[in-house]
Amino acid sequence: MKKLSILLASIAVFGAVELSAQTVNEVNTKYNEAVALIQNKNYAGAIPVLEQAVEMGLNAGADAASTVTAAQKLLPTCYFQNGLGLCKTGNFDDALASLDKAVMYSQLFQDFKTEANARKLISQTYTFMGAKAFNEKDWAKAIEVFSKGYEQNPKDTDLALYLAESYAASGDYENGLKVYRDVMALEQQHSRYAEPAAQAKDKYVYYQLLRASEAAAESDKDGVYAAIDELLTVDPMNAQAQLLRIQTATNAQDWANVIAWGEAAAEAQTDANVQSDIYYMLGAAYQNTENVQAALATYAKVTSGDSVAAAKTQIDILNKPAAK
C-alpha cells in the first residue's frame, strides 16, 4: 500500500507539471500573436491580445511570470502608438482615451519615458482642440479644453500660455496670472524655458497693469496697490507701474506712501518730464507732512516738463517768511 501511495503521488505531480507547461505555452502563443501585430503596426489589435496574455499568464502562475512582465511592458507603448495614430486621423476623443491608458500603464509599470511622451501628446491634442474656441474668443470653452491638457502636462508652455491668456482675457486675472507665474518659474529648471518665461513675464506685466488701471478707474486704491506690488516682484523697475502707484497715492492724499515710494518711482523713469512730475508729487507729500527742508530739496529736482512752474511757485511759498 505504501508503494502504491508513492506512485499515485508521483503521477499527480507529473500531471500538474504537464498541465502548467501547457498553460504557459498558451500564454506564450498569445504573447507572440501580440508581438506579430505590433510588428505590423497594428497597435489597436495588439492591445486586447496583450491584455489577454497578461490575464492568462497571471492565471498560469509563476512559470508564466516572464511572459506576463514582457506583455505588461508593451502595453504603455501600444496605447501610446494607438493614440498617436488616432490623433493623425482626427479622432481626438478616442485618441485621448488611449493616451490616458498609456499614462496609467506607464505609471503602473514604471515606463517613465512613455508616460512623458503620452502626457506631451495629450497636451498637444488639447491645444489643437481648443484652438478654435481661442481664436473665436470663446474663453469659457477655451479654458475648459486647455485646462484638461495643462493638468496632464504643465510643462507644455504653448498650452500654458494659451490657458493663461484665456483666463486673463475672460477677466479671471487670478488664475491667469498664476499660470503665467508658473511658466516663469520653469526657467529655473532649464534654460530651454527662457523664451516662454519671457513671454509669460510680458503678459504678466501687461495684465497686472490692466488690473491696476481698472482699479484706479474705480478709485480702488488698495486694488491698485495690490496689483502694482505683485507686478514689481517680477519687474521692479517698471516705469509705468511705479508712476501709476505714485499717482494713485497722490490722488488719495496718501502722503506716507508717496514718500515711501517716490524716490524709487523717479529712478525707474527714463523720461525726464515724467521723472520731474514724480518729484513734484513727492515734494507735495513732504510739504503736506510739514517737512519743509525735504520739500524744498525735492521741488528743486523738478527741472523739466509741465510741473516746473508749479514747483517754483511752491518753493517761493515755502521760502517766504512767515507773517508776524
mmCIF file of C-alpha atoms in Angstrom:
data_model
loop_
_atom_site.group_PDB
_atom_site.id
_atom_site.type_symbol
_atom_site.label_atom_id
_atom_site.label_comp_id
_atom_site.label_asym_id
_atom_site.label_seq_id
_atom_site.Cartn_x
_atom_site.Cartn_y
_atom_site.Cartn_z
ATOM 1 C CA MET A 1 0.000 0.000 0.000
ATOM 2 C CA LYS A 2 2.815 2.308 0.800
ATOM 3 C CA LYS A 3 4.394 1.881 -2.654
ATOM 4 C CA LEU A 4 1.060 2.490 -4.336
ATOM 5 C CA SER A 5 0.621 5.781 -2.453
ATOM 6 C CA ILE A 6 4.036 6.980 -3.606
ATOM 7 C CA LEU A 7 3.246 6.041 -7.201
ATOM 8 C CA LEU A 8 -0.087 7.907 -7.159
ATOM 9 C CA ALA A 9 1.571 10.985 -5.692
ATOM 10 C CA SER A 10 4.225 10.936 -8.400
ATOM 11 C CA ILE A 11 1.597 10.680 -11.134
ATOM 12 C CA ALA A 12 -0.221 13.673 -9.600
ATOM 13 C CA VAL A 13 2.937 15.792 -9.541
ATOM 14 C CA PHE A 14 3.926 14.985 -13.106
ATOM 15 C CA GLY A 15 0.374 15.627 -14.239
ATOM 16 C CA ALA A 16 0.419 19.043 -12.611
ATOM 17 C CA VAL A 17 3.730 19.942 -14.264
ATOM 18 C CA GLU A 18 2.415 18.869 -17.658
ATOM 19 C CA LEU A 19 -0.778 20.950 -17.210
ATOM 20 C CA SER A 20 1.193 24.032 -16.141
ATOM 21 C CA ALA A 21 3.567 23.713 -19.093
ATOM 22 C CA GLN A 22 0.670 23.515 -21.486
ATOM 23 C CA THR A 23 -0.901 26.659 -19.978
ATOM 24 C CA VAL A 24 2.410 28.544 -20.208
ATOM 25 C CA ASN A 25 2.666 27.550 -23.859
ATOM 26 C CA GLU A 26 -0.751 29.037 -24.452
ATOM 27 C CA VAL A 27 0.352 32.251 -22.770
ATOM 28 C CA ASN A 28 3.467 32.382 -24.908
ATOM 29 C CA THR A 29 1.431 31.750 -28.038
ATOM 30 C CA LYS A 30 -0.905 34.606 -27.162
ATOM 31 C CA TYR A 31 2.036 36.902 -26.437
ATOM 32 C CA ASN A 32 3.709 36.036 -29.752
ATOM 33 C CA GLU A 33 0.435 36.788 -31.511
ATOM 34 C CA ALA A 34 0.502 40.282 -29.994
ATOM 35 C CA VAL A 35 4.141 40.795 -30.975
ATOM 36 C CA ALA A 36 3.330 39.939 -34.574
ATOM 37 C CA LEU A 37 0.549 42.528 -34.573
ATOM 38 C CA ILE A 38 2.929 45.131 -33.135
ATOM 39 C CA GLN A 39 5.491 44.375 -35.815
ATOM 40 C CA ASN A 40 2.778 45.098 -38.370
ATOM 41 C CA LYS A 41 1.989 48.360 -36.502
ATOM 42 C CA ASN A 42 -1.472 47.103 -35.645
ATOM 43 C CA TYR A 43 -1.411 48.573 -32.165
ATOM 44 C CA ALA A 44 -5.174 48.638 -31.740
ATOM 45 C CA GLY A 45 -5.288 44.925 -32.484
ATOM 46 C CA ALA A 46 -2.308 44.147 -30.266
ATOM 47 C CA ILE A 47 -3.753 45.789 -27.147
ATOM 48 C CA PRO A 48 -6.547 43.285 -26.374
ATOM 49 C CA VAL A 49 -4.240 40.371 -27.233
ATOM 50 C CA LEU A 50 -1.590 41.659 -24.823
ATOM 51 C CA GLU A 51 -4.192 42.114 -22.105
ATOM 52 C CA GLN A 52 -5.389 38.546 -22.683
ATOM 53 C CA ALA A 53 -1.805 37.295 -22.457
ATOM 54 C CA VAL A 54 -1.374 39.089 -19.132
ATOM 55 C CA GLU A 55 -4.617 37.663 -17.748
ATOM 56 C CA MET A 56 -3.791 34.154 -18.912
ATOM 57 C CA GLY A 57 -0.267 34.443 -17.540
ATOM 58 C CA LEU A 58 -1.480 35.555 -14.135
ATOM 59 C CA ASN A 59 -3.812 32.545 -14.040
ATOM 60 C CA ALA A 60 -0.979 30.226 -15.100
ATOM 61 C CA GLY A 61 1.158 31.190 -12.140
ATOM 62 C CA ALA A 62 4.860 31.764 -11.587
ATOM 63 C CA ASP A 63 6.015 29.837 -14.646
ATOM 64 C CA ALA A 64 4.466 32.477 -16.899
ATOM 65 C CA ALA A 65 5.816 35.437 -14.932
ATOM 66 C CA SER A 66 8.447 36.445 -17.503
ATOM 67 C CA THR A 67 5.890 36.478 -20.323
ATOM 68 C CA VAL A 68 3.468 38.491 -18.207
ATOM 69 C CA THR A 69 6.195 41.058 -17.494
ATOM 70 C CA ALA A 70 7.109 41.300 -21.185
ATOM 71 C CA ALA A 71 3.464 41.819 -22.150
ATOM 72 C CA GLN A 72 2.968 44.445 -19.464
ATOM 73 C CA LYS A 73 5.983 46.406 -20.719
ATOM 74 C CA LEU A 74 4.497 46.553 -24.215
ATOM 75 C CA LEU A 75 1.102 47.870 -23.136
ATOM 76 C CA PRO A 76 2.092 51.537 -22.494
ATOM 77 C CA THR A 77 3.807 51.788 -25.882
ATOM 78 C CA CYS A 78 0.868 50.181 -27.700
ATOM 79 C CA TYR A 79 -1.635 52.530 -26.104
ATOM 80 C CA PHE A 80 0.609 55.495 -26.927
ATOM 81 C CA GLN A 81 1.107 54.460 -30.548
ATOM 82 C CA ASN A 82 -2.596 53.781 -30.922
ATOM 83 C CA GLY A 83 -3.383 57.224 -29.532
ATOM 84 C CA LEU A 84 -0.855 58.812 -31.879
ATOM 85 C CA GLY A 85 -2.460 57.099 -34.857
ATOM 86 C CA LEU A 86 -5.926 58.252 -33.814
ATOM 87 C CA CYS A 87 -4.666 61.820 -33.483
ATOM 88 C CA LYS A 88 -3.358 61.720 -37.027
ATOM 89 C CA THR A 89 -6.818 60.768 -38.287
ATOM 90 C CA GLY A 90 -8.511 63.491 -36.227
ATOM 91 C CA ASN A 91 -10.237 61.054 -33.855
ATOM 92 C CA PHE A 92 -9.251 63.076 -30.811
ATOM 93 C CA ASP A 93 -11.715 61.729 -28.245
ATOM 94 C CA ASP A 94 -10.648 58.114 -28.801
ATOM 95 C CA ALA A 95 -7.030 59.245 -29.006
ATOM 96 C CA LEU A 96 -7.236 60.872 -25.595
ATOM 97 C CA ALA A 97 -8.833 57.760 -24.104
ATOM 98 C CA SER A 98 -5.974 55.653 -25.438
ATOM 99 C CA LEU A 99 -3.353 58.133 -24.252
ATOM 100 C CA ASP A 100 -4.900 58.181 -20.783
ATOM 101 C CA LYS A 101 -4.428 54.405 -20.713
ATOM 102 C CA ALA A 102 -0.836 54.890 -21.833
ATOM 103 C CA VAL A 103 -0.243 57.180 -18.841
ATOM 104 C CA MET A 104 -1.970 54.758 -16.469
ATOM 105 C CA TYR A 105 0.009 51.718 -17.618
ATOM 106 C CA SER A 106 3.249 53.716 -17.779
ATOM 107 C CA GLN A 107 2.843 54.652 -14.130
ATOM 108 C CA LEU A 108 1.878 51.103 -13.206
ATOM 109 C CA PHE A 109 4.868 49.541 -14.955
ATOM 110 C CA GLN A 110 7.271 52.464 -14.386
ATOM 111 C CA ASP A 111 7.776 53.321 -18.042
ATOM 112 C CA PHE A 112 8.599 56.970 -17.417
ATOM 113 C CA LYS A 113 9.667 57.783 -20.971
ATOM 114 C CA THR A 114 6.370 56.626 -22.462
ATOM 115 C CA GLU A 115 4.468 58.442 -19.714
ATOM 116 C CA ALA A 116 6.232 61.704 -20.577
ATOM 117 C CA ASN A 117 5.558 61.214 -24.296
ATOM 118 C CA ALA A 118 1.900 60.420 -23.652
ATOM 119 C CA ARG A 119 1.407 63.483 -21.452
ATOM 120 C CA LYS A 120 3.090 65.644 -24.081
ATOM 121 C CA LEU A 121 0.820 64.314 -26.825
ATOM 122 C CA ILE A 122 -2.245 64.752 -24.606
ATOM 123 C CA SER A 123 -1.462 68.417 -24.014
ATOM 124 C CA GLN A 124 -0.732 68.963 -27.714
ATOM 125 C CA THR A 125 -4.050 67.355 -28.597
ATOM 126 C CA TYR A 126 -5.944 69.600 -26.203
ATOM 127 C CA THR A 127 -4.086 72.620 -27.618
ATOM 128 C CA PHE A 128 -5.294 71.721 -31.096
ATOM 129 C CA MET A 129 -8.820 71.045 -29.836
ATOM 130 C CA GLY A 130 -9.015 74.387 -28.034
ATOM 131 C CA ALA A 131 -7.619 76.493 -30.872
ATOM 132 C CA LYS A 132 -10.998 77.189 -32.486
ATOM 133 C CA ALA A 133 -12.550 78.420 -29.241
ATOM 134 C CA PHE A 134 -9.478 80.547 -28.505
ATOM 135 C CA ASN A 135 -9.492 82.179 -31.948
ATOM 136 C CA GLU A 136 -13.201 82.899 -31.592
ATOM 137 C CA LYS A 137 -12.601 84.356 -28.103
ATOM 138 C CA ASP A 138 -14.894 81.778 -26.555
ATOM 139 C CA TRP A 139 -12.888 81.980 -23.353
ATOM 140 C CA ALA A 140 -15.078 79.649 -21.293
ATOM 141 C CA LYS A 141 -14.720 76.842 -23.840
ATOM 142 C CA ALA A 142 -11.030 77.517 -24.347
ATOM 143 C CA ILE A 143 -10.409 77.354 -20.592
ATOM 144 C CA GLU A 144 -12.380 74.115 -20.339
ATOM 145 C CA VAL A 145 -10.288 72.437 -23.040
ATOM 146 C CA PHE A 146 -6.857 73.897 -22.278
ATOM 147 C CA SER A 147 -7.096 73.236 -18.539
ATOM 148 C CA LYS A 148 -7.514 69.495 -19.188
ATOM 149 C CA GLY A 149 -4.294 69.400 -21.156
ATOM 150 C CA TYR A 150 -2.490 71.604 -18.652
ATOM 151 C CA GLU A 151 -3.411 69.233 -15.860
ATOM 152 C CA GLN A 152 -1.694 66.417 -17.744
ATOM 153 C CA ASN A 153 1.381 68.383 -18.784
ATOM 154 C CA PRO A 154 2.040 71.723 -17.039
ATOM 155 C CA LYS A 155 5.418 71.958 -18.791
ATOM 156 C CA ASP A 156 3.771 72.378 -22.188
ATOM 157 C CA THR A 157 4.442 76.105 -22.308
ATOM 158 C CA ASP A 158 2.498 76.705 -25.531
ATOM 159 C CA LEU A 159 -0.625 75.284 -23.944
ATOM 160 C CA ALA A 160 0.067 77.071 -20.662
ATOM 161 C CA LEU A 161 0.329 80.456 -22.369
ATOM 162 C CA TYR A 162 -2.939 79.865 -24.236
ATOM 163 C CA LEU A 163 -4.632 78.869 -20.997
ATOM 164 C CA ALA A 164 -3.279 81.868 -19.092
ATOM 165 C CA GLU A 165 -4.375 84.220 -21.865
ATOM 166 C CA SER A 166 -7.846 82.664 -21.887
ATOM 167 C CA TYR A 167 -8.204 83.163 -18.138
ATOM 168 C CA ALA A 168 -6.900 86.726 -18.175
ATOM 169 C CA ALA A 169 -8.883 87.795 -21.250
ATOM 170 C CA SER A 170 -12.034 86.466 -19.609
ATOM 171 C CA GLY A 171 -11.389 88.712 -16.590
ATOM 172 C CA ASP A 172 -10.186 85.886 -14.353
ATOM 173 C CA TYR A 173 -6.894 87.583 -13.547
ATOM 174 C CA GLU A 174 -6.167 85.432 -10.510
ATOM 175 C CA ASN A 175 -5.957 82.143 -12.412
ATOM 176 C CA GLY A 176 -4.367 83.676 -15.482
ATOM 177 C CA LEU A 177 -1.607 85.386 -13.520
ATOM 178 C CA LYS A 178 -0.947 82.199 -11.560
ATOM 179 C CA VAL A 179 -0.336 80.243 -14.759
ATOM 180 C CA TYR A 180 1.942 82.988 -16.068
ATOM 181 C CA ARG A 181 3.943 82.803 -12.838
ATOM 182 C CA ASP A 182 4.207 79.026 -13.153
ATOM 183 C CA VAL A 183 5.592 79.396 -16.688
ATOM 184 C CA MET A 184 8.117 81.964 -15.477
ATOM 185 C CA ALA A 185 9.211 79.568 -12.733
ATOM 186 C CA LEU A 186 10.076 76.876 -15.291
ATOM 187 C CA GLU A 187 13.117 78.879 -16.348
ATOM 188 C CA GLN A 188 14.699 77.961 -13.014
ATOM 189 C CA GLN A 189 14.514 74.296 -14.050
ATOM 190 C CA HIS A 190 16.065 74.556 -17.526
ATOM 191 C CA SER A 191 17.276 77.242 -19.905
ATOM 192 C CA ARG A 192 15.035 75.881 -22.690
ATOM 193 C CA TYR A 193 12.136 77.581 -20.916
ATOM 194 C CA ALA A 194 13.753 81.032 -21.134
ATOM 195 C CA GLU A 195 11.777 82.211 -24.163
ATOM 196 C CA PRO A 196 8.289 81.174 -22.946
ATOM 197 C CA ALA A 197 9.188 82.516 -19.496
ATOM 198 C CA ALA A 198 9.966 85.904 -21.077
ATOM 199 C CA GLN A 199 6.642 85.826 -22.946
ATOM 200 C CA ALA A 200 4.846 84.963 -19.712
ATOM 201 C CA LYS A 201 6.568 87.846 -17.914
ATOM 202 C CA ASP A 202 5.492 90.352 -20.574
ATOM 203 C CA LYS A 203 1.907 89.140 -20.362
ATOM 204 C CA TYR A 204 2.010 89.102 -16.564
ATOM 205 C CA VAL A 205 3.114 92.742 -16.508
ATOM 206 C CA TYR A 206 0.500 93.704 -19.107
ATOM 207 C CA TYR A 207 -2.401 92.150 -17.206
ATOM 208 C CA GLN A 208 -1.259 93.449 -13.827
ATOM 209 C CA LEU A 209 -1.159 96.954 -15.291
ATOM 210 C CA LEU A 210 -4.595 96.437 -16.805
ATOM 211 C CA ARG A 211 -5.858 95.176 -13.473
ATOM 212 C CA ALA A 212 -4.342 98.202 -11.699
ATOM 213 C CA SER A 213 -5.795 100.623 -14.253
ATOM 214 C CA GLU A 214 -9.261 99.145 -13.819
ATOM 215 C CA ALA A 215 -8.917 99.505 -10.052
ATOM 216 C CA ALA A 216 -7.776 103.130 -10.461
ATOM 217 C CA ALA A 217 -10.801 103.887 -12.631
ATOM 218 C CA GLU A 218 -12.977 102.639 -9.777
ATOM 219 C CA SER A 219 -10.994 104.669 -7.187
ATOM 220 C CA ASP A 220 -9.945 101.378 -5.611
ATOM 221 C CA LYS A 221 -6.663 102.473 -4.072
ATOM 222 C CA ASP A 222 -5.981 99.133 -2.388
ATOM 223 C CA GLY A 223 -6.659 97.298 -5.639
ATOM 224 C CA VAL A 224 -4.105 99.451 -7.435
ATOM 225 C CA TYR A 225 -1.538 98.900 -4.714
ATOM 226 C CA ALA A 226 -2.053 95.119 -4.702
ATOM 227 C CA ALA A 227 -1.707 94.778 -8.481
ATOM 228 C CA ILE A 228 1.360 97.017 -8.654
ATOM 229 C CA ASP A 229 3.036 95.323 -5.701
ATOM 230 C CA GLU A 230 2.663 91.942 -7.427
ATOM 231 C CA LEU A 231 3.900 93.353 -10.728
ATOM 232 C CA LEU A 232 7.002 94.858 -9.146
ATOM 233 C CA THR A 233 8.043 91.461 -7.760
ATOM 234 C CA VAL A 234 8.858 90.407 -11.337
ATOM 235 C CA ASP A 235 9.675 93.819 -12.873
ATOM 236 C CA PRO A 236 10.787 96.195 -10.097
ATOM 237 C CA MET A 237 11.901 98.954 -12.467
ATOM 238 C CA ASN A 238 8.676 99.102 -14.453
ATOM 239 C CA ALA A 239 8.264 102.819 -15.053
ATOM 240 C CA GLN A 240 4.548 102.747 -15.853
ATOM 241 C CA ALA A 241 3.684 100.763 -12.739
ATOM 242 C CA GLN A 242 5.789 102.983 -10.493
ATOM 243 C CA LEU A 243 4.142 106.106 -11.922
ATOM 244 C CA LEU A 244 0.601 104.751 -11.574
ATOM 245 C CA ARG A 245 1.189 103.838 -7.943
ATOM 246 C CA ILE A 246 2.514 107.303 -7.087
ATOM 247 C CA GLN A 247 -0.357 108.998 -8.935
ATOM 248 C CA THR A 248 -2.887 106.860 -7.056
ATOM 249 C CA ALA A 249 -1.309 107.619 -3.706
ATOM 250 C CA THR A 250 -1.159 111.340 -4.512
ATOM 251 C CA ASN A 251 -4.812 111.450 -5.585
ATOM 252 C CA ALA A 252 -5.732 109.704 -2.342
ATOM 253 C CA GLN A 253 -3.508 112.108 -0.354
ATOM 254 C CA ASP A 254 -1.740 109.031 0.951
ATOM 255 C CA TRP A 255 1.361 111.052 1.716
ATOM 256 C CA ALA A 256 3.168 108.380 3.707
ATOM 257 C CA ASN A 257 3.189 106.025 0.726
ATOM 258 C CA VAL A 258 4.106 108.786 -1.725
ATOM 259 C CA ILE A 259 7.151 109.427 0.437
ATOM 260 C CA ALA A 260 7.901 105.713 0.787
ATOM 261 C CA TRP A 261 7.706 105.019 -2.943
ATOM 262 C CA GLY A 262 8.644 108.370 -4.504
ATOM 263 C CA GLU A 263 12.413 108.049 -4.983
ATOM 264 C CA ALA A 264 12.187 104.537 -6.422
ATOM 265 C CA ALA A 265 9.441 105.667 -8.777
ATOM 266 C CA ALA A 266 11.515 108.602 -10.011
ATOM 267 C CA GLU A 267 14.603 106.420 -10.523
ATOM 268 C CA ALA A 268 12.587 103.975 -12.633
ATOM 269 C CA GLN A 269 11.696 106.656 -15.221
ATOM 270 C CA THR A 270 13.523 107.104 -18.500
ATOM 271 C CA ASP A 271 11.551 110.237 -19.446
ATOM 272 C CA ALA A 272 12.889 113.369 -17.706
ATOM 273 C CA ASN A 273 9.487 115.074 -17.817
ATOM 274 C CA VAL A 274 7.764 112.145 -16.082
ATOM 275 C CA GLN A 275 10.568 111.979 -13.546
ATOM 276 C CA SER A 276 10.068 115.660 -12.765
ATOM 277 C CA ASP A 277 6.324 115.090 -12.328
ATOM 278 C CA ILE A 278 7.054 112.400 -9.756
ATOM 279 C CA TYR A 279 9.466 114.675 -7.903
ATOM 280 C CA TYR A 280 6.739 117.307 -7.835
ATOM 281 C CA MET A 281 4.289 114.818 -6.271
ATOM 282 C CA LEU A 282 6.947 113.726 -3.789
ATOM 283 C CA GLY A 283 7.678 117.370 -2.914
ATOM 284 C CA ALA A 284 3.964 117.915 -2.299
ATOM 285 C CA ALA A 285 3.910 114.906 0.028
ATOM 286 C CA TYR A 286 6.775 116.348 2.076
ATOM 287 C CA GLN A 287 5.117 119.753 2.084
ATOM 288 C CA ASN A 288 1.808 118.333 3.307
ATOM 289 C CA THR A 289 3.571 116.489 6.106
ATOM 290 C CA GLU A 290 5.361 119.746 7.065
ATOM 291 C CA ASN A 291 8.835 118.506 6.193
ATOM 292 C CA VAL A 292 9.873 121.812 4.651
ATOM 293 C CA GLN A 293 13.551 121.061 4.006
ATOM 294 C CA ALA A 294 12.757 117.779 2.237
ATOM 295 C CA ALA A 295 10.035 119.513 0.225
ATOM 296 C CA LEU A 296 12.413 122.263 -0.910
ATOM 297 C CA ALA A 297 15.117 119.754 -1.868
ATOM 298 C CA THR A 298 12.645 117.652 -3.817
ATOM 299 C CA TYR A 299 10.953 120.531 -5.622
ATOM 300 C CA ALA A 300 14.428 121.583 -6.745
ATOM 301 C CA LYS A 301 14.651 118.310 -8.712
ATOM 302 C CA VAL A 302 11.718 119.353 -10.896
ATOM 303 C CA THR A 303 13.731 120.579 -13.852
ATOM 304 C CA SER A 304 11.631 119.795 -16.921
ATOM 305 C CA GLY A 305 8.080 119.295 -18.139
ATOM 306 C CA ASP A 306 4.784 120.799 -17.093
ATOM 307 C CA SER A 307 5.497 120.807 -13.348
ATOM 308 C CA VAL A 308 8.452 123.212 -13.375
ATOM 309 C CA ALA A 309 6.400 126.373 -12.861
ATOM 310 C CA ALA A 310 4.275 124.818 -10.129
ATOM 311 C CA ALA A 311 7.366 123.583 -8.307
ATOM 312 C CA LYS A 312 8.928 127.072 -8.432
ATOM 313 C CA THR A 313 5.718 128.530 -7.015
ATOM 314 C CA GLN A 314 5.791 126.100 -4.084
ATOM 315 C CA ILE A 315 9.467 126.815 -3.455
ATOM 316 C CA ASP A 316 8.668 130.541 -3.276
ATOM 317 C CA ILE A 317 5.826 129.888 -0.868
ATOM 318 C CA LEU A 318 7.998 127.731 1.386
ATOM 319 C CA ASN A 319 10.834 130.273 1.359
ATOM 320 C CA LYS A 320 8.520 133.197 2.088
ATOM 321 C CA PRO A 321 8.975 134.443 5.639
ATOM 322 C CA ALA A 322 6.087 133.613 7.906
ATOM 323 C CA ALA A 323 3.784 136.578 8.600
ATOM 324 C CA LYS A 324 4.381 138.226 12.004
#
